[in-house]
Short mmCIF file of C-alpha atoms in Angstrom, two decimals:
data_model
loop_
_atom_site.label_atom_id
_atom_site.label_comp_id
_atom_site.label_asym_id
_atom_site.label_seq_id
_atom_site.Cartn_x
_atom_site.Cartn_y
_atom_site.Cartn_z
CA ASN A 1 18.92 25.60 -3.01
CA LYS A 2 18.59 24.51 -6.62
CA LEU A 3 14.79 24.92 -6.71
CA LEU A 4 15.02 28.48 -5.43
CA GLU A 5 17.79 29.28 -7.95
CA GLU A 6 15.63 27.90 -10.78
CA HIS A 7 12.73 30.06 -9.65
CA PHE A 8 14.96 33.15 -9.41
CA ALA A 9 16.12 32.36 -12.96
CA SER A 10 12.45 32.42 -14.09
CA LYS A 11 12.48 28.70 -14.91
CA THR A 12 9.54 27.95 -12.59
CA ASP A 13 6.40 29.78 -11.46
CA ASN A 14 7.16 29.18 -7.78
CA TYR A 15 9.29 27.06 -5.52
CA ILE A 16 8.43 24.39 -3.00
CA CYS A 17 11.03 22.49 -1.05
CA GLU A 18 11.65 20.80 2.28
CA THR A 19 14.77 21.59 4.27
CA ARG A 20 16.14 21.16 7.74
CA MET A 21 16.75 24.32 9.72
CA LYS A 22 18.16 24.96 13.14
CA HIS A 23 15.50 26.34 15.47
CA LYS A 24 16.37 29.41 17.55
CA ASP A 25 16.50 27.22 20.68
CA GLY A 26 19.07 24.93 19.02
CA HIS A 27 17.14 21.85 17.88
CA TRP A 28 16.66 20.93 14.23
CA VAL A 29 13.29 21.08 12.48
CA TRP A 30 11.99 20.14 9.06
CA VAL A 31 10.56 23.12 7.20
CA LEU A 32 8.37 23.30 4.11
CA ASN A 33 9.34 26.37 2.09
CA ARG A 34 6.98 27.83 -0.49
CA GLY A 35 7.45 31.04 -2.33
CA LYS A 36 7.00 33.10 -5.44
CA VAL A 37 8.63 36.17 -6.83
CA PHE A 38 5.93 38.73 -7.60
CA GLU A 39 8.09 41.62 -8.80
CA TRP A 40 11.02 41.42 -11.19
CA SER A 41 13.52 44.04 -12.29
CA LYS A 42 13.86 45.08 -15.94
CA GLU A 43 16.94 42.83 -16.05
CA GLY A 44 14.87 39.83 -14.89
CA LYS A 45 16.20 39.79 -11.34
CA PRO A 46 13.82 39.11 -8.44
CA LEU A 47 12.90 42.27 -6.51
CA ARG A 48 10.11 41.13 -4.20
CA ALA A 49 8.85 37.72 -3.21
CA THR A 50 6.35 36.22 -0.86
CA GLY A 51 6.49 32.88 0.83
CA ILE A 52 5.98 30.76 3.90
CA HIS A 53 8.06 28.52 6.10
CA LEU A 54 6.03 25.81 7.79
CA ASP A 55 7.38 23.48 10.48
CA ILE A 56 6.58 19.96 9.24
CA SER A 57 8.70 18.09 11.80
CA ALA A 58 5.69 16.31 13.33
CA ASN A 59 4.51 15.20 9.86
CA LYS A 60 7.99 13.87 9.02
CA ARG A 61 8.10 11.96 12.32
CA ILE A 62 4.66 10.42 11.69
CA VAL A 63 5.62 9.42 8.13
CA SER A 64 8.82 7.84 9.44
CA GLU A 65 6.93 5.90 12.12
CA LEU A 66 4.31 4.80 9.59
CA LYS A 67 7.02 3.59 7.20
CA LYS A 68 8.68 1.62 10.00
CA SER A 69 5.33 0.10 11.00
CA GLU A 70 4.60 -0.87 7.38
CA GLU A 71 8.05 -2.47 7.05
CA GLN A 72 7.40 -4.52 10.21
CA TYR A 73 3.94 -5.53 8.92
CA ARG A 74 5.36 -6.57 5.53
CA SER A 75 8.14 -8.55 7.19
CA LEU A 76 5.63 -10.36 9.39
CA ILE A 77 3.23 -11.15 6.53
CA ASN A 78 6.01 -12.18 4.14
CA ASN A 79 7.66 -14.50 6.67
CA ILE A 80 4.64 -16.06 8.38
CA GLN A 81 4.22 -19.75 7.57
CA ALA A 82 0.56 -19.32 6.56
CA ALA A 83 -0.94 -18.11 3.31
CA VAL A 84 -2.34 -14.58 3.54
CA VAL A 85 -4.54 -13.27 0.74
CA VAL A 86 -6.20 -9.84 1.00
CA HIS A 87 -9.27 -8.99 -1.09
CA ASP A 88 -10.94 -5.64 -1.68
CA VAL A 89 -14.72 -5.20 -1.39
CA ASP A 90 -15.13 -6.31 -5.03
CA THR A 91 -13.39 -9.61 -4.09
CA ARG A 92 -10.33 -8.66 -6.16
CA VAL A 93 -7.05 -9.86 -4.62
CA ILE A 94 -4.97 -6.81 -3.72
CA ALA A 95 -2.16 -8.46 -1.72
CA CYS A 96 -0.75 -11.88 -0.99
CA ASN A 97 2.32 -13.27 0.68
CA PRO A 98 4.93 -15.76 -0.63
CA LYS A 99 3.37 -18.65 1.30
CA SER A 100 0.13 -18.11 -0.65
CA HIS A 101 2.04 -18.52 -3.96
CA GLU A 102 3.42 -21.82 -2.70
CA LEU A 103 0.09 -23.04 -1.34
CA LEU A 104 -2.04 -22.00 -4.34
CA GLY A 105 0.53 -23.01 -6.96
CA LEU A 106 0.29 -19.61 -8.62
CA THR A 107 2.65 -16.68 -9.04
CA GLN A 108 1.89 -13.31 -7.47
CA ASN A 109 0.97 -11.96 -10.92
CA GLN A 110 -1.52 -14.80 -11.35
CA ILE A 111 -3.11 -14.08 -7.96
CA ILE A 112 -3.17 -10.26 -7.77
CA GLY A 113 -6.25 -8.83 -9.44
CA ARG A 114 -8.14 -12.13 -9.60
CA GLN A 115 -11.61 -11.95 -8.10
CA ALA A 116 -12.98 -14.56 -5.71
CA PHE A 117 -15.88 -15.13 -8.14
CA ASP A 118 -13.43 -15.93 -10.96
CA SER A 119 -14.38 -19.25 -12.55
CA LYS A 120 -10.68 -20.19 -12.75
CA TRP A 121 -10.75 -20.94 -9.02
CA ASN A 122 -11.69 -24.53 -8.36
CA PHE A 123 -12.71 -25.36 -4.78
CA LEU A 124 -13.96 -28.50 -3.09
CA ASN A 125 -16.02 -28.56 0.10
CA TYR A 126 -15.14 -30.89 2.99
CA ASN A 127 -17.07 -33.75 1.24
CA ALA A 128 -14.81 -33.35 -1.84
CA ASN A 129 -17.71 -31.99 -3.90
CA LYS A 130 -17.27 -28.94 -6.12
CA MET A 131 -17.89 -25.88 -3.97
CA PRO A 132 -20.12 -23.18 -5.43
CA LEU A 133 -18.17 -19.92 -5.62
CA GLU A 134 -20.64 -18.14 -3.34
CA GLN A 135 -19.60 -20.57 -0.58
CA TYR A 136 -15.92 -19.66 -0.89
CA PRO A 137 -14.94 -18.11 2.48
CA VAL A 138 -14.07 -14.66 1.06
CA ASN A 139 -17.42 -14.48 -0.73
CA GLN A 140 -19.23 -15.56 2.47
CA VAL A 141 -17.43 -12.90 4.52
CA LEU A 142 -18.09 -10.12 2.03
CA THR A 143 -21.75 -11.11 1.71
CA THR A 144 -22.49 -11.59 5.43
CA GLN A 145 -19.80 -9.37 7.03
CA GLN A 146 -19.27 -12.26 9.48
CA GLN A 147 -16.05 -14.15 10.21
CA VAL A 148 -15.45 -17.61 8.79
CA ARG A 149 -13.41 -19.87 11.06
CA ASN A 150 -11.60 -23.13 10.34
CA GLN A 151 -13.42 -24.09 7.15
CA THR A 152 -11.80 -27.06 5.40
CA ILE A 153 -11.66 -26.66 1.63
CA GLY A 154 -9.78 -28.16 -1.26
CA ILE A 155 -8.14 -25.74 -3.68
CA PHE A 156 -6.98 -26.82 -7.10
CA ARG A 157 -3.26 -26.18 -7.66
CA PRO A 158 -2.54 -25.83 -11.37
CA ASP A 159 1.23 -26.29 -10.93
CA LYS A 160 0.72 -29.77 -9.42
CA ASP A 161 -2.55 -30.62 -11.22
CA ASP A 162 -4.08 -31.66 -7.90
CA PHE A 163 -5.93 -30.30 -4.89
CA VAL A 164 -4.41 -29.13 -1.65
CA TRP A 165 -6.55 -29.27 1.48
CA VAL A 166 -6.43 -26.19 3.67
CA LEU A 167 -8.05 -24.83 6.79
CA VAL A 168 -9.36 -21.35 6.00
CA SER A 169 -10.27 -18.49 8.29
CA ALA A 170 -11.45 -15.15 6.91
CA ASP A 171 -12.39 -11.80 8.39
CA PRO A 172 -14.32 -8.82 7.01
#
């Protein structure tokens, strides 16, 4: 192992690495190895070391399952034919899917990081009157912690210089 060799050559204070090892009953496990030489010879060779070997197979399995689940989630969100925009508690957009770029007429870079209270948003209520920002569904949800269902709003699309009418639902 290169990391262990580097430690034995006094290039690092300790070594940490993950390896696969065959268990005594024959199955393979993932092992976290940590160690440190604490006594060296006059020639700089390791004499005594201490370390641990920890079975991390369950952790590896959970990480693998989580990665697979996240890939499935991303595929679903990226391919759904509805705009999905995710805000944090400060109303800042933290994620959006390709359909939202198309619907809003903005690139991902123009959407990510923008807050729902940003004056650059331009919304119309169902009567085609300018909607106050506090009535925007995300702001309503974050203020009341209640769902908003099927609210019709107009959103200005800068790429087309017009409004698109959408049906919005939002959840805390």
